[in-house]
mmCIF file of C-alpha atoms in Angstrom:
data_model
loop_
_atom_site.group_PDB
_atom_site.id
_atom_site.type_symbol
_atom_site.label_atom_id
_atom_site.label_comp_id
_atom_site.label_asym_id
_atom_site.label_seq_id
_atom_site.Cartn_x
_atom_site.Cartn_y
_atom_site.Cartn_z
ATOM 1 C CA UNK A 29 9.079 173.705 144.549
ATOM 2 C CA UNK A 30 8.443 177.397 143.967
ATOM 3 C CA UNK A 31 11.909 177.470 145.987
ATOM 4 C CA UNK A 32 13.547 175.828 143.838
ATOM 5 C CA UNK A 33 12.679 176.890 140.320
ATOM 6 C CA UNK A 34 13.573 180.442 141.920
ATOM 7 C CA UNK A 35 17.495 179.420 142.814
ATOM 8 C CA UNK A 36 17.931 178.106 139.607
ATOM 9 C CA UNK A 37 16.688 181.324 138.107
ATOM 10 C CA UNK A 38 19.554 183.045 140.278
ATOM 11 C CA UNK A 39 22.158 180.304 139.187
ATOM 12 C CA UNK A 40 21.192 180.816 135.458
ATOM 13 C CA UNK A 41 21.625 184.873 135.902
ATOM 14 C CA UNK A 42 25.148 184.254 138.274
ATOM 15 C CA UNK A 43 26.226 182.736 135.064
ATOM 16 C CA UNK A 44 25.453 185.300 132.509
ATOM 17 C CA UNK A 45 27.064 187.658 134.626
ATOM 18 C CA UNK A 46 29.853 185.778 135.088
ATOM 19 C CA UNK A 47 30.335 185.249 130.973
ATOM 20 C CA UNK A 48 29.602 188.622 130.541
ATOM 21 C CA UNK A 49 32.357 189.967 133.119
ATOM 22 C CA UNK A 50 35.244 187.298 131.231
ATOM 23 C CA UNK A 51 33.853 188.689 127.788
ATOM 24 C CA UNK A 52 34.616 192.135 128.599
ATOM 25 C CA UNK A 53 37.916 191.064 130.423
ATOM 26 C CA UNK A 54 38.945 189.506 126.971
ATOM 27 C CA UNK A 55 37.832 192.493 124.908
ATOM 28 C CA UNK A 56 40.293 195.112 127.727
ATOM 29 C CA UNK A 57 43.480 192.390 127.314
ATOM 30 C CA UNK A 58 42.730 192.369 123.594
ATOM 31 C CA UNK A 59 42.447 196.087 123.349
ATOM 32 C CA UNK A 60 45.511 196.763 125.236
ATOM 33 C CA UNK A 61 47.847 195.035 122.746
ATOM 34 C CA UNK A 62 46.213 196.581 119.448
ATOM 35 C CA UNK A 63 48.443 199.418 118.934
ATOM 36 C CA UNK A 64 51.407 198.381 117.216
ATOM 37 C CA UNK A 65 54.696 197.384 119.192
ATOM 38 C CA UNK A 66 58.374 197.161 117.848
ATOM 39 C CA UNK A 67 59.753 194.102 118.239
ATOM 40 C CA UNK A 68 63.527 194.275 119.040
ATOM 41 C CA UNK A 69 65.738 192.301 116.167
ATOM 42 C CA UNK A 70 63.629 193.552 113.145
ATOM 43 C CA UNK A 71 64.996 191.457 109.820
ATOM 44 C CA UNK A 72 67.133 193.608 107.422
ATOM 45 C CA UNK A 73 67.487 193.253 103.897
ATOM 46 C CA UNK A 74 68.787 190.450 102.445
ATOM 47 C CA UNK A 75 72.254 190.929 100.986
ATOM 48 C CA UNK A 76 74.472 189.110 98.943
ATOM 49 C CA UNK A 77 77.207 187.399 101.703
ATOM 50 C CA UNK A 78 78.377 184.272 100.658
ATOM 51 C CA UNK A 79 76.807 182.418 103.150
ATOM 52 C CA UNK A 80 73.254 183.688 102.309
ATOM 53 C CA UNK A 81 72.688 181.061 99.694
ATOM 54 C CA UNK A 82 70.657 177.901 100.299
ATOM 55 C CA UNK A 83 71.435 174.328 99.727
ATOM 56 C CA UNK A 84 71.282 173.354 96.159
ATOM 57 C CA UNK A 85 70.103 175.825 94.326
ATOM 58 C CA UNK A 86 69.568 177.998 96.705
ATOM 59 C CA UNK A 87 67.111 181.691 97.173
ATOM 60 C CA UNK A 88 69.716 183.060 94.501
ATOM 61 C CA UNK A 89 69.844 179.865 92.897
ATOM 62 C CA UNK A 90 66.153 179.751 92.144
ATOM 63 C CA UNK A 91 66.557 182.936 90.721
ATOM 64 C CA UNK A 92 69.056 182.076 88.229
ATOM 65 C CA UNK A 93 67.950 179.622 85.152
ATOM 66 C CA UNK A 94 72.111 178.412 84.632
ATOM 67 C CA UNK A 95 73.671 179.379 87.768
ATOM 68 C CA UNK A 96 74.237 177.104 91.013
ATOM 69 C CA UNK A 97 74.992 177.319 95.002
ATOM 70 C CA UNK A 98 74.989 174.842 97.342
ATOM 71 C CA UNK A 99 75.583 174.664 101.045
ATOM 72 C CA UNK A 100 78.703 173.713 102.582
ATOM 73 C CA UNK A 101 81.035 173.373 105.726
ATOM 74 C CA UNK A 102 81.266 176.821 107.135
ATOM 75 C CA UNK A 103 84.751 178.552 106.417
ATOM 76 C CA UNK A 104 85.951 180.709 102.903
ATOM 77 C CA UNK A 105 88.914 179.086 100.588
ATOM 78 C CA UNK A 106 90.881 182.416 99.098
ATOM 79 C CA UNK A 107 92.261 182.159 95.230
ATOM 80 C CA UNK A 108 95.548 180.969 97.170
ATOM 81 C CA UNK A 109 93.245 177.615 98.795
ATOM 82 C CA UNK A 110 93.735 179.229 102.553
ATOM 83 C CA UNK A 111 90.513 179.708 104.361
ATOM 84 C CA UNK A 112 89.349 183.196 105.644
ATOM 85 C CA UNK A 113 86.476 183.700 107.924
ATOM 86 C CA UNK A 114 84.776 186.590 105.789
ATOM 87 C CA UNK A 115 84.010 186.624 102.299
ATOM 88 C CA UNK A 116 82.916 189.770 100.845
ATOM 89 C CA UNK A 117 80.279 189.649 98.172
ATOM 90 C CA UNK A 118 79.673 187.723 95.211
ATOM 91 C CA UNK A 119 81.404 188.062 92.457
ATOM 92 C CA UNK A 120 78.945 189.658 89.639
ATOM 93 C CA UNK A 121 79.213 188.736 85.347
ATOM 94 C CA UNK A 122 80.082 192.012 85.084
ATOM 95 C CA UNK A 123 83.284 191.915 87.200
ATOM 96 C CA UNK A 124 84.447 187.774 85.343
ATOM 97 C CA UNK A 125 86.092 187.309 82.283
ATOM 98 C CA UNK A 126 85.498 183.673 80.873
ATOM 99 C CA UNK A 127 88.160 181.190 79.326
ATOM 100 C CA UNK A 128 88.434 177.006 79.110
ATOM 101 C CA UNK A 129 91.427 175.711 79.753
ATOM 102 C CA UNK A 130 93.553 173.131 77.986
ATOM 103 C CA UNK A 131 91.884 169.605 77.964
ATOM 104 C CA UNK A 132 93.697 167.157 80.068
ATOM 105 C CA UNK A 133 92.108 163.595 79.098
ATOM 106 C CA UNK A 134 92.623 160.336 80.846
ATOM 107 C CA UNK A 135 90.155 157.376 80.817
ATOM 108 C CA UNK A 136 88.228 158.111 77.945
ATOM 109 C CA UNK A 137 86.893 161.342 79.469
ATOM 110 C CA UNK A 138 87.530 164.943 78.199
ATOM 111 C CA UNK A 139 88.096 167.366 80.996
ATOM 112 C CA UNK A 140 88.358 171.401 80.459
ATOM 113 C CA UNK A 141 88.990 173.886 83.253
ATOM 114 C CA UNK A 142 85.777 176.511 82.950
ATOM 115 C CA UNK A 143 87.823 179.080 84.694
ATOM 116 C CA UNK A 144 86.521 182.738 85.802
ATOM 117 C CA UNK A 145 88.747 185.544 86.613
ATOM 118 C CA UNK A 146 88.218 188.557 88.443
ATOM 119 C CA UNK A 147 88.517 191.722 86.191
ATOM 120 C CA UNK A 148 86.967 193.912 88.833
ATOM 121 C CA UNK A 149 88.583 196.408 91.292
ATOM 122 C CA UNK A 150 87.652 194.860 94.321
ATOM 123 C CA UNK A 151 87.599 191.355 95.994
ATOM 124 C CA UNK A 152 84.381 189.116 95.390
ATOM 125 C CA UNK A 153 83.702 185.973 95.928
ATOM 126 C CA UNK A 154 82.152 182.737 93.890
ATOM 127 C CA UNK A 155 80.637 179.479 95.300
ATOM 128 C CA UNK A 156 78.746 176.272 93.887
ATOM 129 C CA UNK A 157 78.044 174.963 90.546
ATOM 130 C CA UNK A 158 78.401 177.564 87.152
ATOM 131 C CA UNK A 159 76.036 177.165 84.620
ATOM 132 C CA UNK A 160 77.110 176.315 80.919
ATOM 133 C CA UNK A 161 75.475 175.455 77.505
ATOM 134 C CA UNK A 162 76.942 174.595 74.088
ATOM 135 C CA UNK A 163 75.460 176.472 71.385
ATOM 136 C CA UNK A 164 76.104 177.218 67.590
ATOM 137 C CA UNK A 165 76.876 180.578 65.938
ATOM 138 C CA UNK A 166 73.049 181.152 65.615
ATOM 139 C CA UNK A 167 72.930 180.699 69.528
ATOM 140 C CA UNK A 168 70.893 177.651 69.557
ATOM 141 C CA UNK A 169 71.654 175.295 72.037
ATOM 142 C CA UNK A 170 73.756 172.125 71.664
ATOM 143 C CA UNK A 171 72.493 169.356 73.638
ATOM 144 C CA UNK A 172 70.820 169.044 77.120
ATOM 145 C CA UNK A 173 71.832 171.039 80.310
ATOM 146 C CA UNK A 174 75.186 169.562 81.978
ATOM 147 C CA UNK A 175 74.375 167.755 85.094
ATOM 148 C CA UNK A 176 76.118 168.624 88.507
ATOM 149 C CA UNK A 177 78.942 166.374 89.547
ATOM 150 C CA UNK A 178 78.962 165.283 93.620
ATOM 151 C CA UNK A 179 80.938 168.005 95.204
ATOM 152 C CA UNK A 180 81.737 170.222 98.314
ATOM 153 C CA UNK A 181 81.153 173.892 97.808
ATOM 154 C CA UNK A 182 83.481 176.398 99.091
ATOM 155 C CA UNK A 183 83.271 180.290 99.247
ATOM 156 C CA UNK A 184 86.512 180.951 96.957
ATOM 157 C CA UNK A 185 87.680 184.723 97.260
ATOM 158 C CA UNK A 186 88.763 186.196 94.559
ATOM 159 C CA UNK A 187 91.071 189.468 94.740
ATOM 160 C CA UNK A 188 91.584 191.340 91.569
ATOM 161 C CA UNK A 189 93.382 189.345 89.291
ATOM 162 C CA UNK A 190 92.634 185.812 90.798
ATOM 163 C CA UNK A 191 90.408 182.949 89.366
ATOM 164 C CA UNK A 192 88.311 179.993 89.981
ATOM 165 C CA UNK A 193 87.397 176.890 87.783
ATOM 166 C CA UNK A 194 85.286 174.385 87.736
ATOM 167 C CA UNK A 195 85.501 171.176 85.405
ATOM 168 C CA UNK A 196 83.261 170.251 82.576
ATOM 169 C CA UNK A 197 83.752 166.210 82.009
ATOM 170 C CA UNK A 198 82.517 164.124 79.273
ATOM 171 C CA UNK A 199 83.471 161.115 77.613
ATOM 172 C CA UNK A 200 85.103 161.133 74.888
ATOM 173 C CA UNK A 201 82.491 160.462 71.879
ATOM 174 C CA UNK A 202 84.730 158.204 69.809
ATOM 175 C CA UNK A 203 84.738 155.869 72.695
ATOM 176 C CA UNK A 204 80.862 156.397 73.504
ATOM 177 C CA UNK A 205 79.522 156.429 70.200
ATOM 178 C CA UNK A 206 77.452 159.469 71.369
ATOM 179 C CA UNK A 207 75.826 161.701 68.766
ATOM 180 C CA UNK A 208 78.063 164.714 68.115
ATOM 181 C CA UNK A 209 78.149 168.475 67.524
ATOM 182 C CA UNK A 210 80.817 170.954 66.991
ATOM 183 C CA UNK A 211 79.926 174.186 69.133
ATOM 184 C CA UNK A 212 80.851 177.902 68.182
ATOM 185 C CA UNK A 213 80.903 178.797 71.710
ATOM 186 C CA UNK A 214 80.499 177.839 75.250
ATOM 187 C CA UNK A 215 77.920 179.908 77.764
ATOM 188 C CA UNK A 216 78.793 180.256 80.952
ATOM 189 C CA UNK A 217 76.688 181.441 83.988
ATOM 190 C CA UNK A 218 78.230 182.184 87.548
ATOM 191 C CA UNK A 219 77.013 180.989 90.766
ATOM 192 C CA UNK A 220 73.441 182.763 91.381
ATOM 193 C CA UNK A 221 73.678 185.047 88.601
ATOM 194 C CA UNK A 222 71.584 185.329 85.458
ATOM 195 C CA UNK A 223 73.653 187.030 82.830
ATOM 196 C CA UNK A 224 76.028 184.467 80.738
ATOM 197 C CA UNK A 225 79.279 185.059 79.512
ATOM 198 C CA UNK A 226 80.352 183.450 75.950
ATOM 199 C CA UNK A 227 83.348 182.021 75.146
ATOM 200 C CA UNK A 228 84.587 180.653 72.178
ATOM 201 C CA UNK A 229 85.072 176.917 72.098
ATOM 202 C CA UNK A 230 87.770 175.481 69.949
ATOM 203 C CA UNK A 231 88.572 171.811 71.468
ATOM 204 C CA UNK A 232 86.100 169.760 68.129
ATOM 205 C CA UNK A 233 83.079 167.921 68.679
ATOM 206 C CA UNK A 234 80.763 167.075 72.071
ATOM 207 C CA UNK A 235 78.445 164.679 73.098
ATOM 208 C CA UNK A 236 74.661 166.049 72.315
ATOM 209 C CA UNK A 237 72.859 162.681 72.492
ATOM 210 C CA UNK A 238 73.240 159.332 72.452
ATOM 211 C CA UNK A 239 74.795 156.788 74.611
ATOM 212 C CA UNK A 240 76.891 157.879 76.990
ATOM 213 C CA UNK A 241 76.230 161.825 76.046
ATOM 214 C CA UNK A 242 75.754 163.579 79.529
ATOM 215 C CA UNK A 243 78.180 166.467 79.946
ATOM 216 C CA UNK A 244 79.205 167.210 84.192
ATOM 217 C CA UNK A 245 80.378 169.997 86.003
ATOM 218 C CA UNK A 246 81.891 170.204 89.405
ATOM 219 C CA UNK A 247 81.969 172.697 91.994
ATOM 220 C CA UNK A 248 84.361 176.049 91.851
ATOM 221 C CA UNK A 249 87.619 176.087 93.349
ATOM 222 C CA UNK A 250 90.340 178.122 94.236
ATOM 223 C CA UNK A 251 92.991 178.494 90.818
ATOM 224 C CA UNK A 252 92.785 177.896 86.996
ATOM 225 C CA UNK A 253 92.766 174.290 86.833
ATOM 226 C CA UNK A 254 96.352 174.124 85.001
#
């Protein structure tokens, strides 16, 4: 008996040392890799490439209350409609000048070419939804937000000179019977920026509520609309 209480006595020490020879293994391994290491393919900066923007509303999009991105198809349409493989960066409200085109109606709906051009000295580049408002000559706004018609975002390039327009739909109210309001001015916002540009809005009355009252915009592409 005495025996065998002693070789469990030796089993129970063979164990600690056993623990106690893995616990400072773990603590050598775990000091080895303390000091910092640099890890090849480091992230960069973000920057603003066209194809940096998310689906929908993307990072910029989140960042900007009126304009839009969305994902699409790789490839980059040029103000001409021929696709590039690059497409510098985006276009800024600083470099745009704003203008709506002439309405072309058909089926009861009103349909204006929201077209931006490039004023800039260099090539930039627009993609996704804009962001518009109608407001009064006090500012105030005119209605709810437009909603986003189905569409296929391209990167459109735009060299000095060239523009881009998207269409802003609504039925006409005279069919609808939709609650009405004569703007001063339509605000627009480009893709992923914040600051609006204003431009005068001389085509009558818009939908602000009512039946039939929601006011859609499609995607950018490559042109004025005409």
């Amino acid at each position: 008996m005495a025996y065998s209480s002693r070789s469990s006595q030796r089993g129970v020490l063979l164990a600690g040392a056993v623990a106690a020879l893995g616990l400072l293994t773990a603590c050598g391994s775990h000091d080895i890799h303390s000091t910092p290491q640099t890890v090849p393919g480091t992230a960069g900066p973000a920057t603003e490439t066209a194809g940096d923007s998310p689906s929908s509303g993307t990072s910029a999009t989140a960042s900007a209350p009126h304009g839009g991105t969305s994902s699409a198809a790789p490839g980059t349409a040029t103000s001409s409609g021929t696709k590039t493989e690059s497409a510098g960066t985006r276009c800024h409200t600083s470099e745009l000048r704003a203008s709506v085109g002439r309405n072309d109606p058909g089926a009861g709906q009103e349909n204006f070419p929201v077209v931006l051009t490039n004023k800039s000295a260099r090539t930039c580049t627009l993609r996704g939804y804009p962001g518009a408002a109608f407001v009064n000559a006090s500012g105030a706004q005119l209605g709810p937000d437009p909603k986003r018609s189905e569409g296929s975002p391209v990167t459109v390039t735009l060299r000095p000179g060239a523009s881009a327009w998207a269409g802003l739909t609504f039925s006409n109210p005279e069919i609808s019977g939709a609650n009405t309001a004569t703007p001063a001015a339509l605000v627009v916002t480009p893709p992923d920026e914040r600051d609006p540009l204003k431009v005068a809005w001389t085509a009558g009355a818009v939908p602000v509520s009512g039946n039939s009252s929601s006011v859609f915009l499609t995607v950018f592409n490559s042109g004025t609309g005409a």
